PDB file of N, CA and C in Angstrom:
ATOM      1  N   MET C   1      35.201-103.303  22.205  1.00 51.00           N
ATOM      2  CA  MET C   1      35.461-103.930  20.942  1.00 51.00           C
ATOM      3  C   MET C   1      36.717-104.788  21.083  1.00 51.00           C
ATOM      4  N   ILE C   2      36.667-105.992  20.587  1.00 50.00           N
ATOM      5  CA  ILE C   2      37.816-106.898  20.683  1.00 50.00           C
ATOM      6  C   ILE C   2      38.427-107.067  19.296  1.00 50.00           C
ATOM      7  N   LYS C   3      39.719-106.901  19.223  1.00 54.00           N
ATOM      8  CA  LYS C   3      40.457-107.090  17.988  1.00 54.00           C
ATOM      9  C   LYS C   3      41.537-108.121  18.282  1.00 54.00           C
ATOM     10  N   SER C   4      41.983-108.846  17.279  1.00 49.00           N
ATOM     11  CA  SER C   4      42.986-109.873  17.546  1.00 49.00           C
ATOM     12  C   SER C   4      44.189-109.253  18.246  1.00 49.00           C
ATOM     13  N   GLY C   5      44.555-109.833  19.376  1.00 55.00           N
ATOM     14  CA  GLY C   5      45.684-109.323  20.123  1.00 55.00           C
ATOM     15  C   GLY C   5      45.299-108.441  21.292  1.00 55.00           C
ATOM     16  N   GLY C   6      44.010-108.071  21.440  1.00 65.00           N
ATOM     17  CA  GLY C   6      43.644-107.237  22.583  1.00 65.00           C
ATOM     18  C   GLY C   6      42.280-106.599  22.445  1.00 65.00           C
ATOM     19  N   ILE C   7      41.987-105.742  23.387  1.00 77.00           N
ATOM     20  CA  ILE C   7      40.711-105.034  23.424  1.00 77.00           C
ATOM     21  C   ILE C   7      40.963-103.572  23.086  1.00 77.00           C
ATOM     22  N   ILE C   8      40.219-103.048  22.139  1.00 87.00           N
ATOM     23  CA  ILE C   8      40.350-101.652  21.751  1.00 87.00           C
ATOM     24  C   ILE C   8      39.414-100.816  22.613  1.00 87.00           C
ATOM     25  N   MET C   9      39.942 -99.705  23.154  1.00 92.00           N
ATOM     26  CA  MET C   9      39.121 -98.812  23.964  1.00 92.00           C
ATOM     27  C   MET C   9      39.099 -97.427  23.319  1.00 92.00           C
ATOM     28  N   LEU C  10      37.910 -96.849  23.238  1.00 93.00           N
ATOM     29  CA  LEU C  10      37.762 -95.496  22.734  1.00 93.00           C
ATOM     30  C   LEU C  10      38.179 -94.521  23.829  1.00 93.00           C
ATOM     31  N   VAL C  11      39.083 -93.597  23.494  1.00 95.00           N
ATOM     32  CA  VAL C  11      39.543 -92.582  24.431  1.00 95.00           C
ATOM     33  C   VAL C  11      39.158 -91.221  23.863  1.00 95.00           C
ATOM     34  N   SER C  12      38.433 -90.434  24.659  1.00 95.00           N
ATOM     35  CA  SER C  12      38.070 -89.077  24.280  1.00 95.00           C
ATOM     36  C   SER C  12      38.873 -88.109  25.132  1.00 95.00           C
ATOM     37  N   PHE C  13      39.414 -87.093  24.501  1.00 94.00           N
ATOM     38  CA  PHE C  13      40.174 -86.063  25.190  1.00 94.00           C
ATOM     39  C   PHE C  13      39.302 -84.821  25.278  1.00 94.00           C
ATOM     40  N   VAL C  14      39.154 -84.280  26.483  1.00 95.00           N
ATOM     41  CA  VAL C  14      38.268 -83.133  26.710  1.00 95.00           C
ATOM     42  C   VAL C  14      39.040 -82.020  27.409  1.00 95.00           C
ATOM     43  N   LYS C  15      38.518 -80.788  27.262  1.00 93.00           N
ATOM     44  CA  LYS C  15      39.085 -79.653  27.991  1.00 93.00           C
ATOM     45  C   LYS C  15      38.805 -79.818  29.467  1.00 93.00           C
ATOM     46  N   ARG C  16      39.730 -79.397  30.294  1.00 91.00           N
ATOM     47  CA  ARG C  16      39.596 -79.571  31.739  1.00 91.00           C
ATOM     48  C   ARG C  16      38.413 -78.794  32.308  1.00 91.00           C
ATOM     49  N   ASP C  17      38.269 -77.541  31.964  1.00 86.00           N
ATOM     50  CA  ASP C  17      37.249 -76.698  32.582  1.00 86.00           C
ATOM     51  C   ASP C  17      35.928 -76.687  31.836  1.00 86.00           C
ATOM     52  N   PHE C  18      35.886 -77.303  30.666  1.00 84.00           N
ATOM     53  CA  PHE C  18      34.676 -77.308  29.866  1.00 84.00           C
ATOM     54  C   PHE C  18      34.607 -78.649  29.151  1.00 84.00           C
ATOM     55  N   PRO C  19      33.563 -79.407  29.363  1.00 77.00           N
ATOM     56  CA  PRO C  19      33.523 -80.785  28.840  1.00 77.00           C
ATOM     57  C   PRO C  19      33.304 -80.878  27.329  1.00 77.00           C
ATOM     58  N   GLU C  20      34.128 -80.190  26.569  1.00 87.00           N
ATOM     59  CA  GLU C  20      34.063 -80.249  25.111  1.00 87.00           C
ATOM     60  C   GLU C  20      35.060 -81.292  24.629  1.00 87.00           C
ATOM     61  N   ILE C  21      34.601 -82.226  23.810  1.00 92.00           N
ATOM     62  CA  ILE C  21      35.510 -83.246  23.277  1.00 92.00           C
ATOM     63  C   ILE C  21      36.404 -82.608  22.223  1.00 92.00           C
ATOM     64  N   LEU C  22      37.711 -82.671  22.454  1.00 92.00           N
ATOM     65  CA  LEU C  22      38.675 -82.117  21.506  1.00 92.00           C
ATOM     66  C   LEU C  22      38.944 -83.096  20.372  1.00 92.00           C
ATOM     67  N   PHE C  23      39.104 -84.367  20.722  1.00 92.00           N
ATOM     68  CA  PHE C  23      39.239 -85.425  19.724  1.00 92.00           C
ATOM     69  C   PHE C  23      39.094 -86.769  20.412  1.00 92.00           C
ATOM     70  N   SER C  24      38.810 -87.792  19.631  1.00 94.00           N
ATOM     71  CA  SER C  24      38.666 -89.155  20.136  1.00 94.00           C
ATOM     72  C   SER C  24      39.508 -90.086  19.276  1.00 94.00           C
ATOM     73  N   LYS C  25      40.010 -91.131  19.905  1.00 93.00           N
ATOM     74  CA  LYS C  25      40.842 -92.095  19.184  1.00 93.00           C
ATOM     75  C   LYS C  25      40.726 -93.444  19.876  1.00 93.00           C
ATOM     76  N   GLU C  26      40.821 -94.522  19.124  1.00 94.00           N
ATOM     77  CA  GLU C  26      40.799 -95.870  19.690  1.00 94.00           C
ATOM     78  C   GLU C  26      42.235 -96.307  19.978  1.00 94.00           C
ATOM     79  N   TYR C  27      42.438 -96.913  21.159  1.00 94.00           N
ATOM     80  CA  TYR C  27      43.750 -97.396  21.578  1.00 94.00           C
ATOM     81  C   TYR C  27      43.651 -98.872  21.935  1.00 94.00           C
ATOM     82  N   LEU C  28      44.675 -99.621  21.561  1.00 92.00           N
ATOM     83  CA  LEU C  28      44.748-101.029  21.922  1.00 92.00           C
ATOM     84  C   LEU C  28      45.228-101.193  23.359  1.00 92.00           C
ATOM     85  N   ASN C  29      46.072-100.253  23.822  1.00 92.00           N
ATOM     86  CA  ASN C  29      46.617-100.310  25.176  1.00 92.00           C
ATOM     87  C   ASN C  29      46.558 -98.905  25.779  1.00 92.00           C
ATOM     88  N   VAL C  30      45.740 -98.712  26.796  1.00 92.00           N
ATOM     89  CA  VAL C  30      45.598 -97.389  27.415  1.00 92.00           C
ATOM     90  C   VAL C  30      46.529 -97.194  28.611  1.00 92.00           C
ATOM     91  N   LEU C  31      47.259 -98.222  29.021  1.00 93.00           N
ATOM     92  CA  LEU C  31      48.131 -98.103  30.196  1.00 93.00           C
ATOM     93  C   LEU C  31      49.183 -96.996  30.062  1.00 93.00           C
ATOM     94  N   PRO C  32      49.846 -96.828  28.907  1.00 92.00           N
ATOM     95  CA  PRO C  32      50.785 -95.702  28.788  1.00 92.00           C
ATOM     96  C   PRO C  32      50.097 -94.345  28.953  1.00 92.00           C
ATOM     97  N   LEU C  33      48.871 -94.219  28.459  1.00 93.00           N
ATOM     98  CA  LEU C  33      48.123 -92.965  28.633  1.00 93.00           C
ATOM     99  C   LEU C  33      47.829 -92.699  30.099  1.00 93.00           C
ATOM    100  N   LEU C  34      47.416 -93.726  30.820  1.00 94.00           N
ATOM    101  CA  LEU C  34      47.118 -93.560  32.239  1.00 94.00           C
ATOM    102  C   LEU C  34      48.376 -93.180  33.013  1.00 94.00           C
ATOM    103  N   GLU C  35      49.516 -93.728  32.633  1.00 95.00           N
ATOM    104  CA  GLU C  35      50.775 -93.358  33.280  1.00 95.00           C
ATOM    105  C   GLU C  35      51.121 -91.900  32.988  1.00 95.00           C
ATOM    106  N   MET C  36      50.856 -91.445  31.764  1.00 95.00           N
ATOM    107  CA  MET C  36      51.100 -90.046  31.425  1.00 95.00           C
ATOM    108  C   MET C  36      50.186 -89.120  32.228  1.00 95.00           C
ATOM    109  N   VAL C  37      48.939 -89.540  32.447  1.00 96.00           N
ATOM    110  CA  VAL C  37      48.026 -88.747  33.272  1.00 96.00           C
ATOM    111  C   VAL C  37      48.542 -88.694  34.703  1.00 96.00           C
ATOM    112  N   ARG C  38      48.986 -89.814  35.213  1.00 96.00           N
ATOM    113  CA  ARG C  38      49.504 -89.872  36.581  1.00 96.00           C
ATOM    114  C   ARG C  38      50.690 -88.927  36.763  1.00 96.00           C
ATOM    115  N   GLN C  39      51.526 -88.822  35.743  1.00 96.00           N
ATOM    116  CA  GLN C  39      52.703 -87.963  35.818  1.00 96.00           C
ATOM    117  C   GLN C  39      52.425 -86.543  35.322  1.00 96.00           C
ATOM    118  N   LYS C  40      51.153 -86.274  34.963  1.00 95.00           N
ATOM    119  CA  LYS C  40      50.761 -84.955  34.430  1.00 95.00           C
ATOM    120  C   LYS C  40      51.595 -84.595  33.203  1.00 95.00           C
ATOM    121  N   GLY C  41      51.736 -85.582  32.305  1.00 95.00           N
ATOM    122  CA  GLY C  41      52.552 -85.407  31.107  1.00 95.00           C
ATOM    123  C   GLY C  41      51.958 -84.410  30.129  1.00 95.00           C
ATOM    124  N   MET C  42      52.826 -83.817  29.317  1.00 95.00           N
ATOM    125  CA  MET C  42      52.412 -82.880  28.282  1.00 95.00           C
ATOM    126  C   MET C  42      52.054 -83.656  27.017  1.00 95.00           C
ATOM    127  N   ILE C  43      51.117 -83.093  26.253  1.00 91.00           N
ATOM    128  CA  ILE C  43      50.727 -83.708  24.993  1.00 91.00           C
ATOM    129  C   ILE C  43      50.599 -82.620  23.942  1.00 91.00           C
ATOM    130  N   ASN C  44      51.080 -82.905  22.756  1.00 91.00           N
ATOM    131  CA  ASN C  44      50.894 -82.048  21.587  1.00 91.00           C
ATOM    132  C   ASN C  44      50.207 -82.885  20.528  1.00 91.00           C
ATOM    133  N   VAL C  45      49.073 -82.422  20.053  1.00 88.00           N
ATOM    134  CA  VAL C  45      48.329 -83.152  19.033  1.00 88.00           C
ATOM    135  C   VAL C  45      48.269 -82.278  17.792  1.00 88.00           C
ATOM    136  N   LEU C  46      48.863 -82.757  16.694  1.00 86.00           N
ATOM    137  CA  LEU C  46      48.858 -82.022  15.432  1.00 86.00           C
ATOM    138  C   LEU C  46      47.768 -82.580  14.538  1.00 86.00           C
ATOM    139  N   PHE C  47      46.974 -81.681  13.969  1.00 82.00           N
ATOM    140  CA  PHE C  47      45.882 -82.108  13.103  1.00 82.00           C
ATOM    141  C   PHE C  47      46.180 -81.917  11.627  1.00 82.00           C
ATOM    142  N   ASP C  48      47.267 -81.231  11.293  1.00 81.00           N
ATOM    143  CA  ASP C  48      47.649 -81.090   9.890  1.00 81.00           C
ATOM    144  C   ASP C  48      49.173 -81.063   9.782  1.00 81.00           C
ATOM    145  N   ASP C  49      49.671 -81.209   8.564  1.00 79.00           N
ATOM    146  CA  ASP C  49      51.114 -81.301   8.337  1.00 79.00           C
ATOM    147  C   ASP C  49      51.847 -79.995   8.621  1.00 79.00           C
ATOM    148  N   ASN C  50      51.148 -78.860   8.519  1.00 79.00           N
ATOM    149  CA  ASN C  50      51.790 -77.565   8.732  1.00 79.00           C
ATOM    150  C   ASN C  50      51.863 -77.177  10.202  1.00 79.00           C
ATOM    151  N   GLY C  51      51.177 -77.912  11.052  1.00 70.00           N
ATOM    152  CA  GLY C  51      51.161 -77.570  12.468  1.00 70.00           C
ATOM    153  C   GLY C  51      50.250 -76.401  12.790  1.00 70.00           C
ATOM    154  N   ASP C  52      49.358 -76.060  11.842  1.00 80.00           N
ATOM    155  CA  ASP C  52      48.439 -74.936  12.068  1.00 80.00           C
ATOM    156  C   ASP C  52      47.379 -75.276  13.100  1.00 80.00           C
ATOM    157  N   LYS C  53      46.909 -76.506  13.087  1.00 84.00           N
ATOM    158  CA  LYS C  53      45.903 -76.945  14.049  1.00 84.00           C
ATOM    159  C   LYS C  53      46.586 -77.859  15.047  1.00 84.00           C
ATOM    160  N   VAL C  54      46.740 -77.382  16.258  1.00 88.00           N
ATOM    161  CA  VAL C  54      47.462 -78.142  17.272  1.00 88.00           C
ATOM    162  C   VAL C  54      46.801 -77.930  18.631  1.00 88.00           C
ATOM    163  N   ILE C  55      46.813 -78.972  19.440  1.00 89.00           N
ATOM    164  CA  ILE C  55      46.351 -78.881  20.828  1.00 89.00           C
ATOM    165  C   ILE C  55      47.570 -79.137  21.698  1.00 89.00           C
ATOM    166  N   ARG C  56      47.837 -78.228  22.615  1.00 92.00           N
ATOM    167  CA  ARG C  56      48.946 -78.394  23.556  1.00 92.00           C
ATOM    168  C   ARG C  56      48.383 -78.304  24.953  1.00 92.00           C
ATOM    169  N   GLY C  57      48.764 -79.251  25.780  1.00 94.00           N
ATOM    170  CA  GLY C  57      48.280 -79.205  27.144  1.00 94.00           C
ATOM    171  C   GLY C  57      48.859 -80.312  27.997  1.00 94.00           C
ATOM    172  N   ARG C  58      48.480 -80.270  29.259  1.00 95.00           N
ATOM    173  CA  ARG C  58      48.946 -81.248  30.235  1.00 95.00           C
ATOM    174  C   ARG C  58      47.806 -82.219  30.533  1.00 95.00           C
ATOM    175  N   LEU C  59      48.097 -83.501  30.466  1.00 95.00           N
ATOM    176  CA  LEU C  59      47.090 -84.496  30.815  1.00 95.00           C
ATOM    177  C   LEU C  59      46.806 -84.354  32.310  1.00 95.00           C
ATOM    178  N   TYR C  60      45.557 -84.161  32.667  1.00 95.00           N
ATOM    179  CA  TYR C  60      45.224 -83.759  34.025  1.00 95.00           C
ATOM    180  C   TYR C  60      44.548 -84.860  34.843  1.00 95.00           C
ATOM    181  N   ASP C  61      43.516 -85.479  34.291  1.00 95.00           N
ATOM    182  CA  ASP C  61      42.743 -86.478  35.030  1.00 95.00           C
ATOM    183  C   ASP C  61      42.044 -87.380  34.021  1.00 95.00           C
ATOM    184  N   TYR C  62      41.460 -88.474  34.503  1.00 95.00           N
ATOM    185  CA  TYR C  62      40.712 -89.348  33.599  1.00 95.00           C
ATOM    186  C   TYR C  62      39.473 -89.887  34.302  1.00 95.00           C
ATOM    187  N   GLU C  63      38.542 -90.330  33.481  1.00 95.00           N
ATOM    188  CA  GLU C  63      37.309 -90.934  33.991  1.00 95.00           C
ATOM    189  C   GLU C  63      37.002 -92.154  33.137  1.00 95.00           C
ATOM    190  N   TYR C  64      36.780 -93.269  33.800  1.00 94.00           N
ATOM    191  CA  TYR C  64      36.385 -94.503  33.122  1.00 94.00           C
ATOM    192  C   TYR C  64      34.867 -94.478  32.983  1.00 94.00           C
ATOM    193  N   ILE C  65      34.365 -94.714  31.778  1.00 92.00           N
ATOM    194  CA  ILE C  65      32.930 -94.625  31.508  1.00 92.00           C
ATOM    195  C   ILE C  65      32.437 -95.976  31.009  1.00 92.00           C
ATOM    196  N   LEU C  66      31.348 -96.442  31.601  1.00 91.00           N
ATOM    197  CA  LEU C  66      30.725 -97.702  31.208  1.00 91.00           C
ATOM    198  C   LEU C  66      29.288 -97.404  30.799  1.00 91.00           C
ATOM    199  N   ASN C  67      28.967 -97.637  29.528  1.00 85.00           N
ATOM    200  CA  ASN C  67      27.632 -97.370  28.994  1.00 85.00           C
ATOM    201  C   ASN C  67      26.976 -98.666  28.537  1.00 85.00           C
ATOM    202  N   LEU C  68      25.662 -98.691  28.578  1.00 86.00           N
ATOM    203  CA  LEU C  68      24.897 -99.808  28.038  1.00 86.00           C
ATOM    204  C   LEU C  68      24.461 -99.428  26.629  1.00 86.00           C
ATOM    205  N   LYS C  69      24.917-100.210  25.639  1.00 83.00           N
ATOM    206  CA  LYS C  69      24.614 -99.914  24.239  1.00 83.00           C
ATOM    207  C   LYS C  69      24.175-101.200  23.551  1.00 83.00           C
ATOM    208  N   ASP C  70      22.970-101.201  23.036  1.00 87.00           N
ATOM    209  CA  ASP C  70      22.420-102.375  22.344  1.00 87.00           C
ATOM    210  C   ASP C  70      22.486-103.625  23.219  1.00 87.00           C
ATOM    211  N   GLY C  71      22.195-103.463  24.510  1.00 86.00           N
ATOM    212  CA  GLY C  71      22.158-104.583  25.432  1.00 86.00           C
ATOM    213  C   GLY C  71      23.506-105.069  25.920  1.00 86.00           C
ATOM    214  N   GLU C  72      24.585-104.390  25.510  1.00 86.00           N
ATOM    215  CA  GLU C  72      25.925-104.764  25.939  1.00 86.00           C
ATOM    216  C   GLU C  72      26.609-103.566  26.583  1.00 86.00           C
ATOM    217  N   PHE C  73      27.485-103.847  27.541  1.00 85.00           N
ATOM    218  CA  PHE C  73      28.246-102.779  28.167  1.00 85.00           C
ATOM    219  C   PHE C  73      29.442-102.421  27.287  1.00 85.00           C
ATOM    220  N   VAL C  74      29.624-101.135  27.087  1.00 85.00           N
ATOM    221  CA  VAL C  74      30.742-100.616  26.304  1.00 85.00           C
ATOM    222  C   VAL C  74      31.535 -99.683  27.207  1.00 85.00           C
ATOM    223  N   ASP C  75      32.842 -99.931  27.323  1.00 89.00           N
ATOM    224  CA  ASP C  75      33.642 -99.069  28.181  1.00 89.00           C
ATOM    225  C   ASP C  75      34.486 -98.121  27.342  1.00 89.00           C
ATOM    226  N   SER C  76      34.731 -96.961  27.916  1.00 93.00           N
ATOM    227  CA  SER C  76      35.560 -95.959  27.259  1.00 93.00           C
ATOM    228  C   SER C  76      36.287 -95.164  28.330  1.00 93.00           C
ATOM    229  N   LEU C  77      37.188 -94.345  27.890  1.00 95.00           N
ATOM    230  CA  LEU C  77      38.000 -93.549  28.795  1.00 95.00           C
ATOM    231  C   LEU C  77      37.911 -92.101  28.348  1.00 95.00           C
ATOM    232  N   GLN C  78      37.759 -91.203  29.301  1.00 95.00           N
ATOM    233  CA  GLN C  78      37.741 -89.777  29.005  1.00 95.00           C
ATOM    234  C   GLN C  78      38.899 -89.132  29.766  1.00 95.00           C
ATOM    235  N   ILE C  79      39.778 -88.452  29.032  1.00 95.00           N
ATOM    236  CA  ILE C  79      40.951 -87.836  29.637  1.00 95.00           C
ATOM    237  C   ILE C  79      40.828 -86.328  29.538  1.00 95.00           C
ATOM    238  N   GLU C  80      41.013 -85.645  30.675  1.00 95.00           N
ATOM    239  CA  GLU C  80      40.964 -84.183  30.699  1.00 95.00           C
ATOM    240  C   GLU C  80      42.333 -83.622  30.384  1.00 95.00           C
ATOM    241  N   ILE C  81      42.344 -82.577  29.536  1.00 95.00           N
ATOM    242  CA  ILE C  81      43.571 -81.884  29.189  1.00 95.00           C
ATOM    243  C   ILE C  81      43.482 -80.454  29.695  1.00 95.00           C
ATOM    244  N   GLU C  82      44.495 -80.024  30.445  1.00 94.00           N
ATOM    245  CA  GLU C  82      44.595 -78.644  30.869  1.00 94.00           C
ATOM    246  C   GLU C  82      45.341 -77.906  29.765  1.00 94.00           C
ATOM    247  N   LEU C  83      44.612 -77.112  28.969  1.00 91.00           N
ATOM    248  CA  LEU C  83      45.188 -76.480  27.791  1.00 91.00           C
ATOM    249  C   LEU C  83      46.176 -75.386  28.173  1.00 91.00           C
ATOM    250  N   LYS C  84      47.187 -75.250  27.335  1.00 82.00           N
ATOM    251  CA  LYS C  84      48.216 -74.201  27.534  1.00 82.00           C
ATOM    252  C   LYS C  84      47.999 -73.075  26.584  1.00 82.00           C
TER     253      LYS C  84
END
């Protein structure tokens, strides 16, 4: 998907040992995420204001995915999280 100023890529975060999608988000620039994966950076994802629903883990690896959808190629990124 192209938006003014760049290309938006869908990024899905999955558990390392089990391919369950924890959450997905669109990013305009995925390079900082890839650098965090390279450095095995930690991530905390809060799903509510109280901090009751949170994912904590280390970014472990990534996979670039290219799918054919409606006659066009759509690319996305899947990042594995090693949960703590």
